[in-house]
């Protein structure tokens, strides 16, 4: 695909719905200094298994920062643990002191980009934005439309069967060179006057797949120019976009549909077919992060580029400009602002560096995830930035705390904003959910129970809960969400309520246990954790004993007294409150706010405006 087309296609879509602001740190329960129950042992966190050329997951973003917070609060009775993968196996309440030596600084939050302009810079951008940017953007769009005849000519008259093979002959020579030259002109007009290339690009036989990172902006397709326009992977929906669709056909791009589950399987098969064609097909370029970040850390690599098990060549993208106007992160300047500010720069520079070809080991060839993780580590070391486990799940960014993935801003906060905007106070709703028993309700009953009349508000609030095949939701989910948003319960009462709602009676013995489904639902509702990640953590927590579930004491030990997860619960269960008629958000500088914890700094990220 033409680089200009890829940039325009990326600019045509938003990366996800911005969430609420950062929360203030909630107060610790009164009995947080001890385990609270002498009958339950602390739950161990077993270490990750080793393997050939395998690496342990990189230090979690929040783990280091949370531990630093624990050290800071140790004098106030906050429990602490040594930084090891397993809890102490001593008696309940027997906490080993934490080494006060400061560790490495916490990794920055890759999802937030803030652009701070001085007064002089504002004046410069005002003048150049009024004079230079309009001319550049207008000429760039003219060149973009001039690309269309070359793209159309290459595929005109060819059948779908013929397009399953690489195009050769005069079509390849004329159209390829025409699109390549016009694409370079397009980026030149937008202010990218210099593309500095380092290293040597491998041939298609040496490395059938190219992986480029960090992916930080819709300008990143400029990397296709020094790569001689390799094939790309794109959304099938982009075929219907004027000009963009023609350029995707020209590129013979591999198309994936987000609405068709079978599409991903076909894409995997097509990538493997092209990568193992023995040089018949041009190279395939991937942005393995799958979304844009702020260049300060690498997101988790998706395994799609590594499924074929063939050698790959890492490609580094840098923008060594004095002011970063190109980053298009989940939080920060929007599409129009990024485009306008970059076009207002007198000159923008891009560095493209080709690293040596990475040849997978037999273990990596069999395990695409291991392969992706190791290539991510190599690229992060070359860039001098952290390799993280952060990624996008659906439309929300997900960060890693210990062995658990959590949403950067849980949808629970968004639900609270919706309900308060409708004038509803969660504390005045009589949930009436029966402990341990599922009661499925429709959207109409949901509206009656919450006393909501506006159809749009009802649909929006109802959509936050998981629905079954009949479109019904479990009212226990609603009851727990309302209790968490109420703010009238302390954390001990809230976790007890969560346990009572979802714990199951056991055939043997009088006790009730929190099994995998209930545990996953609680963490998904309260922390925004993906259910598979919560289920995996539940399995690890239950390895310590013969039972298949957690008792109340064990669950509260995990959610209240664990130095990692306890701090996480206390942070996420104090969502930002908004006063009626105002848009004032909780102070983002709270020491325990997720944004502060993930950044290692105190910031109040801005919402996307475009």
XYZ file of C-alpha atoms in Angstrom:
610
model
C 0.000 0.000 0.000
C 1.182 3.504 -0.677
C 2.561 5.139 2.455
C 0.352 8.155 2.074
C -2.676 5.887 1.819
C -1.766 4.053 4.971
C -1.350 7.299 6.848
C -4.682 8.627 5.649
C -6.408 5.369 6.504
C -4.975 5.431 10.002
C -6.017 9.013 10.399
C -9.584 8.164 9.430
C -10.228 6.105 12.542
C -9.960 6.790 16.239
C -8.035 4.409 18.505
C -10.577 3.940 21.257
C -12.975 5.765 23.460
C -11.206 7.939 26.026
C -12.197 7.115 29.560
C -12.625 9.123 32.675
C -9.891 10.978 34.460
C -7.530 9.513 36.967
C -8.908 8.547 40.359
C -7.800 9.525 43.774
C -6.264 6.870 45.958
C -8.856 5.368 48.272
C -8.140 4.922 51.938
C -6.786 1.622 53.203
C -9.070 -0.604 55.301
C -8.521 -0.335 59.032
C -7.256 -3.895 59.337
C -4.914 -3.703 56.368
C -1.883 -4.127 58.580
C -2.595 -7.837 59.085
C -4.185 -10.739 57.276
C -7.327 -10.595 59.360
C -7.817 -14.356 59.593
C -5.543 -16.900 61.234
C -7.140 -19.778 59.359
C -5.961 -18.841 55.894
C -2.401 -18.849 54.610
C -1.144 -16.228 52.194
C -1.668 -17.205 48.589
C 1.564 -17.908 46.686
C 2.284 -16.572 43.238
C 4.291 -19.309 41.521
C 7.192 -18.238 39.296
C 6.861 -18.431 35.536
C 8.221 -21.577 33.894
C 11.532 -21.292 32.091
C 12.414 -22.420 28.624
C 15.020 -22.299 25.914
C 15.748 -18.734 24.907
C 12.647 -17.805 26.835
C 12.622 -14.662 28.880
C 10.664 -13.726 31.925
C 8.051 -11.059 31.252
C 9.589 -7.597 31.475
C 9.256 -5.860 34.859
C 5.562 -4.901 35.042
C 4.860 -1.229 34.634
C 2.880 -0.830 37.810
C 4.662 -3.411 39.957
C 7.771 -1.302 40.473
C 5.789 1.871 41.084
C 3.307 0.199 43.430
C 6.132 -1.332 45.444
C 7.716 2.097 45.704
C 4.399 3.409 47.039
C 4.343 0.561 49.562
C 7.853 1.413 50.735
C 6.853 5.044 51.135
C 3.868 4.003 53.257
C 5.614 1.345 55.321
C 5.933 3.658 58.267
C 2.148 4.052 58.334
C 1.557 0.346 58.751
C 1.234 -0.632 55.084
C 2.293 -4.285 54.706
C 5.329 -4.974 52.552
C 6.878 -7.968 50.867
C 10.257 -8.731 49.366
C 10.176 -8.278 45.584
C 9.932 -11.969 44.778
C 7.374 -13.880 42.685
C 5.917 -15.698 45.694
C 4.445 -14.531 48.978
C 5.927 -15.515 52.279
C 4.837 -18.959 53.418
C 5.048 -18.066 57.100
C 2.212 -17.538 59.486
C -0.521 -15.082 58.581
C 0.612 -11.532 59.099
C 4.310 -12.531 58.994
C 5.474 -10.015 56.398
C 9.156 -9.741 55.513
C 10.468 -6.156 55.314
C 10.999 -4.699 51.871
C 14.488 -3.646 50.866
C 14.347 0.170 50.942
C 16.989 0.458 48.220
C 15.294 2.208 45.302
C 14.925 0.044 42.221
C 14.912 1.044 38.567
C 12.552 3.872 37.653
C 9.071 2.877 36.609
C 8.380 2.722 32.880
C 6.386 5.578 31.371
C 2.778 5.181 30.383
C 2.887 4.473 26.623
C -0.752 5.449 26.061
C -0.536 9.129 27.038
C 1.180 11.918 25.119
C 1.126 15.501 26.280
C 2.464 18.311 24.143
C 3.622 21.320 26.156
C 4.325 24.448 24.103
C 6.137 27.526 25.333
C 4.773 30.971 24.528
C 7.339 31.405 21.760
C 6.436 28.032 20.268
C 2.767 28.936 20.344
C 3.467 32.124 18.414
C 5.579 30.210 15.885
C 2.915 27.570 15.337
C 0.231 30.240 15.036
C 2.146 31.998 12.247
C 3.366 28.897 10.408
C 0.029 27.150 10.954
C -1.713 30.010 9.193
C 0.787 30.338 6.335
C 2.650 27.066 5.772
C 0.334 24.311 6.971
C -2.670 25.038 4.686
C -0.487 25.049 1.573
C 1.308 21.843 2.560
C -1.856 19.950 3.449
C -3.622 21.054 0.259
C -0.730 19.991 -1.976
C -0.379 16.689 -0.111
C -4.038 15.839 -0.729
C -3.643 16.683 -4.400
C -0.713 14.263 -4.634
C -2.743 11.654 -2.761
C -5.431 11.796 -5.432
C -2.775 11.672 -8.183
C -1.769 8.277 -6.791
C -5.140 6.818 -7.736
C -4.548 6.421 -11.547
C -1.330 4.454 -10.943
C -3.029 2.255 -8.352
C -6.001 1.612 -10.651
C -3.819 0.866 -13.680
C -1.873 -1.893 -11.916
C -4.956 -4.009 -11.158
C -7.234 -2.986 -14.048
C -8.569 -5.998 -15.914
C -7.099 -8.579 -13.544
C -9.322 -11.250 -12.027
C -9.363 -12.203 -8.364
C -7.445 -15.396 -9.218
C -4.700 -13.372 -10.921
C -4.464 -11.082 -7.919
C -3.630 -14.097 -5.745
C -0.182 -14.086 -7.338
C 2.403 -11.258 -7.323
C 2.032 -8.784 -10.195
C 4.947 -8.643 -12.626
C 5.781 -7.103 -16.019
C 5.103 -3.582 -17.175
C 2.368 -3.088 -14.590
C 4.874 -3.696 -11.817
C 7.538 -1.430 -13.343
C 5.408 1.574 -14.293
C 2.883 1.631 -11.469
C 5.275 0.665 -8.681
C 7.780 3.399 -9.551
C 4.990 5.948 -10.038
C 3.447 5.265 -6.627
C 6.870 5.202 -4.951
C 7.861 8.597 -6.377
C 4.536 10.283 -5.621
C 4.529 8.886 -2.082
C 7.926 10.406 -1.389
C 6.635 13.710 -2.784
C 3.571 13.500 -0.514
C 5.654 13.176 2.638
C 8.051 15.859 1.416
C 5.145 18.269 1.065
C 4.032 17.486 4.623
C 7.443 18.606 5.886
C 9.388 15.326 6.026
C 12.330 16.703 4.109
C 14.834 14.070 5.221
C 14.601 10.289 5.608
C 17.844 9.008 7.085
C 18.440 5.291 6.608
C 20.834 3.233 8.698
C 21.736 -0.396 8.289
C 21.092 -2.679 5.327
C 17.690 -3.951 4.283
C 17.700 -7.728 3.887
C 16.450 -9.407 0.729
C 13.104 -11.167 0.624
C 14.923 -14.516 0.788
C 16.870 -13.510 3.883
C 13.860 -12.026 5.721
C 10.385 -12.496 4.211
C 8.856 -10.437 7.047
C 9.690 -6.921 8.279
C 8.540 -5.749 11.727
C 8.549 -1.996 12.406
C 8.348 -0.284 15.807
C 7.550 1.823 17.671
C 4.256 2.520 15.943
C 3.442 6.025 17.140
C 1.604 7.903 14.403
C -0.301 7.708 11.136
C 2.888 9.089 9.509
C 4.679 5.783 10.209
C 3.905 4.362 6.733
C 6.780 6.558 5.582
C 8.879 3.520 6.525
C 7.500 1.786 3.407
C 9.617 4.055 1.185
C 13.092 2.764 2.138
C 11.569 -0.750 2.262
C 10.513 -0.480 -1.435
C 6.753 -0.640 -0.744
C 6.365 -4.056 0.902
C 2.947 -5.642 1.303
C 0.939 -4.681 4.378
C -1.943 -5.944 6.500
C -4.995 -3.673 6.677
C -8.636 -3.632 7.744
C -11.013 -4.955 5.110
C -13.328 -2.013 5.807
C -10.729 0.346 4.300
C -11.469 -1.047 0.835
C -14.593 1.114 0.703
C -12.664 4.343 1.411
C -12.116 6.423 -1.758
C -8.518 6.338 -3.036
C -7.444 4.280 -0.012
C -9.262 1.208 -1.303
C -7.592 1.518 -4.714
C -4.174 1.802 -3.093
C -4.827 -1.294 -0.983
C -5.673 -3.259 -4.129
C -2.522 -1.914 -5.756
C -0.510 -3.134 -2.777
C -2.219 -6.566 -2.799
C -2.605 -6.023 0.923
C -3.630 -8.812 3.278
C -7.077 -7.826 4.528
C -8.558 -8.688 7.916
C -12.134 -8.088 9.056
C -12.757 -7.365 12.719
C -16.331 -8.602 12.390
C -15.532 -12.011 10.879
C -13.835 -14.468 13.269
C -12.806 -16.681 10.336
C -11.007 -13.733 8.739
C -8.127 -13.906 11.198
C -7.537 -17.555 10.391
C -7.434 -16.769 6.668
C -4.987 -13.934 7.301
C -2.683 -16.256 9.222
C -2.766 -18.752 6.360
C -2.097 -16.026 3.781
C 0.820 -14.598 5.755
C 2.326 -18.066 6.059
C 1.807 -18.722 2.325
C 3.554 -15.514 1.276
C 6.345 -15.757 3.846
C 7.228 -19.296 2.761
C 7.023 -18.646 -1.011
C 10.809 -18.711 -1.380
C 11.110 -15.079 -2.470
C 8.257 -15.181 -4.961
C 6.281 -12.595 -3.004
C 7.691 -9.237 -1.836
C 8.297 -8.779 1.866
C 5.375 -8.271 4.241
C 5.584 -5.355 6.691
C 3.951 -5.524 10.132
C 3.535 -3.032 12.936
C 3.404 -5.778 15.606
C 2.207 -3.459 18.392
C -1.107 -3.168 16.552
C -1.780 0.395 17.679
C -0.018 3.690 18.339
C 1.894 4.662 21.471
C 3.983 7.662 22.513
C 7.416 6.165 21.589
C 8.468 5.978 25.263
C 7.934 2.212 25.589
C 7.190 -0.716 23.296
C 3.747 -2.263 23.567
C 3.348 -6.026 23.634
C 3.963 -7.521 20.189
C 1.094 -9.464 18.690
C 2.146 -12.869 17.323
C 0.696 -12.479 13.799
C 4.004 -11.491 12.196
C 5.778 -14.453 13.795
C 3.334 -17.292 13.133
C 5.128 -18.425 9.966
C 8.299 -19.068 11.987
C 10.526 -17.494 9.307
C 13.369 -15.001 9.891
C 12.279 -11.402 10.389
C 14.144 -8.121 10.111
C 13.404 -5.538 12.815
C 13.012 -1.955 11.555
C 13.286 0.948 14.002
C 11.449 4.239 13.439
C 12.633 7.410 15.155
C 11.555 11.047 14.861
C 14.601 12.952 16.234
C 12.924 16.359 16.162
C 13.207 18.956 18.907
C 9.431 18.908 19.447
C 7.355 15.728 19.186
C 4.346 16.758 17.114
C 3.873 13.375 15.425
C 2.784 11.112 18.314
C -0.860 10.048 18.122
C -1.496 8.138 21.338
C -4.718 7.013 23.007
C -4.653 10.187 25.074
C -3.216 13.329 23.579
C -3.499 15.467 20.438
C -6.058 14.274 17.907
C -5.705 13.581 14.196
C -6.225 17.136 12.975
C -3.954 18.653 15.602
C -1.134 16.187 14.870
C -1.463 16.783 11.119
C -1.598 20.567 11.474
C 1.271 20.893 13.958
C 3.539 18.587 11.951
C 2.794 20.449 8.713
C 3.638 23.682 10.557
C 7.157 22.488 11.376
C 9.776 23.933 9.002
C 11.464 20.540 8.712
C 10.722 17.085 10.128
C 13.286 14.270 10.150
C 12.699 10.518 10.189
C 15.346 7.910 11.008
C 14.790 4.370 9.711
C 17.226 1.766 11.002
C 17.429 -1.823 9.771
C 18.670 -4.189 12.477
C 20.303 -7.535 11.654
C 17.948 -10.323 10.617
C 16.571 -12.260 13.586
C 16.654 -16.029 13.015
C 14.258 -17.916 15.292
C 15.325 -20.888 17.350
C 13.335 -24.144 17.054
C 11.455 -23.204 20.236
C 10.570 -19.787 18.834
C 9.454 -21.276 15.523
C 6.976 -23.441 17.443
C 5.882 -20.661 19.808
C 4.972 -17.364 18.050
C 4.395 -15.621 21.377
C 7.906 -16.447 22.611
C 9.282 -15.371 19.224
C 7.416 -12.046 19.401
C 8.540 -11.372 22.974
C 12.196 -11.945 22.171
C 12.129 -9.740 19.072
C 10.375 -7.044 21.131
C 13.187 -7.223 23.685
C 15.858 -6.877 20.983
C 14.148 -3.841 19.467
C 13.575 -2.226 22.859
C 17.272 -2.588 23.721
C 18.264 -0.999 20.413
C 15.841 1.882 21.016
C 16.841 2.330 24.648
C 13.236 2.124 25.899
C 11.386 -0.479 28.018
C 9.641 -3.516 26.530
C 6.253 -3.743 28.230
C 3.266 -6.065 28.375
C 0.855 -3.189 27.703
C -1.565 -3.694 24.827
C -5.023 -2.867 23.527
C -7.870 -5.271 24.323
C -10.894 -4.220 22.308
C -10.958 -0.435 22.435
C -9.279 -0.046 25.836
C -5.583 0.062 26.725
C -4.524 -2.656 29.151
C -1.567 -2.503 31.528
C 0.021 -5.244 33.603
C 0.170 -5.461 37.396
C 2.028 -8.501 38.636
C 0.368 -11.384 36.805
C -2.867 -9.567 36.090
C -3.907 -7.386 33.177
C -6.108 -4.435 34.063
C -7.670 -1.641 32.043
C -5.858 1.661 32.318
C -9.239 3.211 33.076
C -11.966 0.624 33.848
C -15.321 0.959 32.148
C -16.824 1.027 35.640
C -15.808 4.686 35.817
C -17.543 5.388 32.524
C -20.685 3.710 33.855
C -20.553 5.977 36.912
C -20.339 9.042 34.691
C -23.336 7.877 32.651
C -25.469 7.250 35.748
C -24.551 10.514 37.440
C -25.230 12.436 34.248
C -28.710 10.904 34.341
C -29.112 12.148 37.919
C -28.932 8.678 39.470
C -27.150 8.059 42.746
C -26.084 4.375 42.885
C -26.471 4.343 46.663
C -30.246 4.866 46.426
C -30.846 1.875 44.134
C -32.176 -1.242 45.818
C -30.228 -3.914 43.958
C -31.976 -6.894 45.510
C -29.530 -9.432 44.066
C -29.543 -12.857 45.697
C -26.123 -14.060 46.912
C -24.832 -17.020 44.933
C -27.823 -17.083 42.578
C -27.894 -15.759 39.075
C -30.911 -13.679 38.064
C -30.964 -12.658 34.424
C -32.779 -9.428 33.559
C -33.709 -7.689 30.315
C -32.974 -4.119 29.361
C -36.532 -3.104 30.269
C -36.251 -4.584 33.758
C -32.836 -2.973 34.110
C -34.388 0.429 33.371
C -37.196 -0.137 35.884
C -34.809 -1.290 38.603
C -32.527 1.727 38.176
C -35.451 4.108 37.551
C -34.044 5.285 34.224
C -36.363 6.690 31.561
C -34.091 8.032 28.816
C -33.692 5.244 26.184
C -30.203 6.385 25.199
C -29.001 6.364 28.800
C -30.566 2.953 29.416
C -28.924 1.467 26.325
C -25.557 2.992 27.217
C -25.586 1.785 30.819
C -26.942 -1.671 29.927
C -24.181 -2.104 27.338
C -21.484 -2.047 30.009
C -22.526 -5.485 31.254
C -21.877 -8.816 29.581
C -24.976 -10.152 27.856
C -25.902 -13.738 27.090
C -27.253 -15.016 23.781
C -30.722 -13.722 24.673
C -29.507 -10.222 25.446
C -29.893 -10.606 29.216
C -27.445 -9.622 31.945
C -26.827 -11.116 35.377
C -28.253 -8.737 37.977
C -25.460 -9.671 40.363
C -23.115 -7.825 37.984
C -25.334 -4.761 38.233
C -25.533 -4.975 42.029
C -21.751 -5.193 42.427
C -21.121 -2.325 40.006
C -23.615 -0.091 41.811
C -22.107 -0.964 45.178
C -18.618 -0.096 43.903
C -19.831 3.226 42.478
C -21.745 4.127 45.619
C -18.611 4.834 47.636
C -20.466 4.253 50.923
C -18.755 0.930 51.621
C -15.142 0.473 52.615
C -13.014 -2.019 50.718
C -13.513 -4.826 53.228
C -17.300 -4.534 52.961
C -17.168 -4.303 49.181
C -14.963 -7.371 48.745
C -17.173 -9.296 51.180
C -20.233 -8.341 49.119
C -18.470 -9.431 45.919
C -17.649 -12.789 47.485
C -21.201 -13.314 48.768
C -22.697 -12.514 45.380
C -20.515 -14.874 43.322
C -19.309 -17.611 45.708
C -20.735 -21.087 45.082
C -21.977 -23.708 47.504
C -19.796 -26.810 47.657
C -21.127 -30.349 47.568
C -18.723 -31.344 50.327
C -18.438 -29.155 53.393
C -20.425 -26.161 54.592
C -18.156 -23.524 53.083
C -18.709 -21.490 49.945
C -15.853 -20.909 47.509
C -15.189 -18.332 44.831
C -14.596 -20.323 41.647
C -13.046 -19.240 38.378
C -16.181 -17.789 36.766
C -17.083 -15.636 39.771
C -13.500 -14.498 40.323
C -13.161 -13.516 36.651
C -16.454 -11.612 36.746
C -15.437 -9.645 39.845
C -12.071 -8.630 38.403
C -13.620 -7.801 35.046
C -16.235 -5.554 36.633
C -14.055 -3.826 39.205
C -10.657 -3.657 37.480
C -11.496 -4.057 33.795
C -9.390 -7.226 33.608
C -9.866 -9.442 30.540
C -11.564 -12.639 31.673
C -8.856 -14.999 30.346
C -6.190 -13.120 32.337
C -8.317 -13.229 35.502
C -8.999 -16.950 35.006
C -5.279 -17.645 34.638
C -4.519 -15.771 37.873
C -7.297 -17.682 39.692
C -5.754 -20.982 38.607
C -2.368 -19.906 39.967
C -3.855 -18.757 43.267
C -5.642 -22.085 43.706
C -2.489 -24.133 43.136
C -1.590 -23.709 46.796
C -4.416 -25.898 48.049
C -6.571 -28.843 47.029
C -9.732 -26.792 46.492
C -10.803 -25.339 43.157
C -11.847 -22.042 44.660
C -10.964 -19.313 47.131
C -12.455 -18.872 50.568
C -13.541 -15.453 51.795
C -10.337 -15.025 53.796
C -8.182 -16.014 50.847
C -10.023 -13.640 48.521
C -9.674 -10.751 50.960
C -6.018 -11.577 51.570
C -5.565 -11.217 47.819
C -7.692 -8.101 47.305
C -6.893 -6.191 50.516
C -3.530 -7.259 51.897
C -1.388 -8.247 48.919
C 1.036 -5.320 48.403
C 0.442 -5.333 44.644
C -3.168 -6.305 44.160
C -4.339 -4.686 47.374
C -2.987 -1.341 46.259
C -4.601 -1.933 42.873
C -8.041 -2.550 44.396
C -7.757 0.488 46.663
C -6.886 2.635 43.652
C -9.406 1.371 41.132
C -12.317 1.218 43.547
C -12.138 4.928 44.215
C -13.308 6.196 40.811
C -13.311 9.911 40.000
C -16.582 11.580 40.999
C -18.080 14.358 38.936
C -20.396 16.909 40.445
C -23.683 17.449 38.705
C -23.515 20.265 36.235
C -19.709 20.341 36.223
C -16.966 18.486 34.456
C -14.489 18.606 37.289
C -12.473 15.429 37.535
C -10.709 14.012 40.519
C -7.224 15.263 41.021
C -4.957 13.287 38.736
C -2.007 14.079 40.916
C -3.198 11.696 43.571
C -0.255 9.420 44.369
C -2.284 6.313 43.739
C -3.951 7.279 40.489
C -3.476 4.730 37.697
C -2.090 7.378 35.377
C 0.463 8.428 37.975
C 1.289 4.834 38.832
C 1.737 3.862 35.189
C 3.696 6.972 34.272
C 5.932 7.217 37.267
C 4.985 10.882 37.073
C 1.943 12.881 38.036
C -0.024 14.002 35.000
C -3.574 14.779 34.048
C -3.951 13.415 30.501
C -6.108 15.272 28.047
C -8.999 13.744 26.190
C -8.804 13.265 22.440
C -10.579 16.132 20.794
C -10.908 14.800 17.237
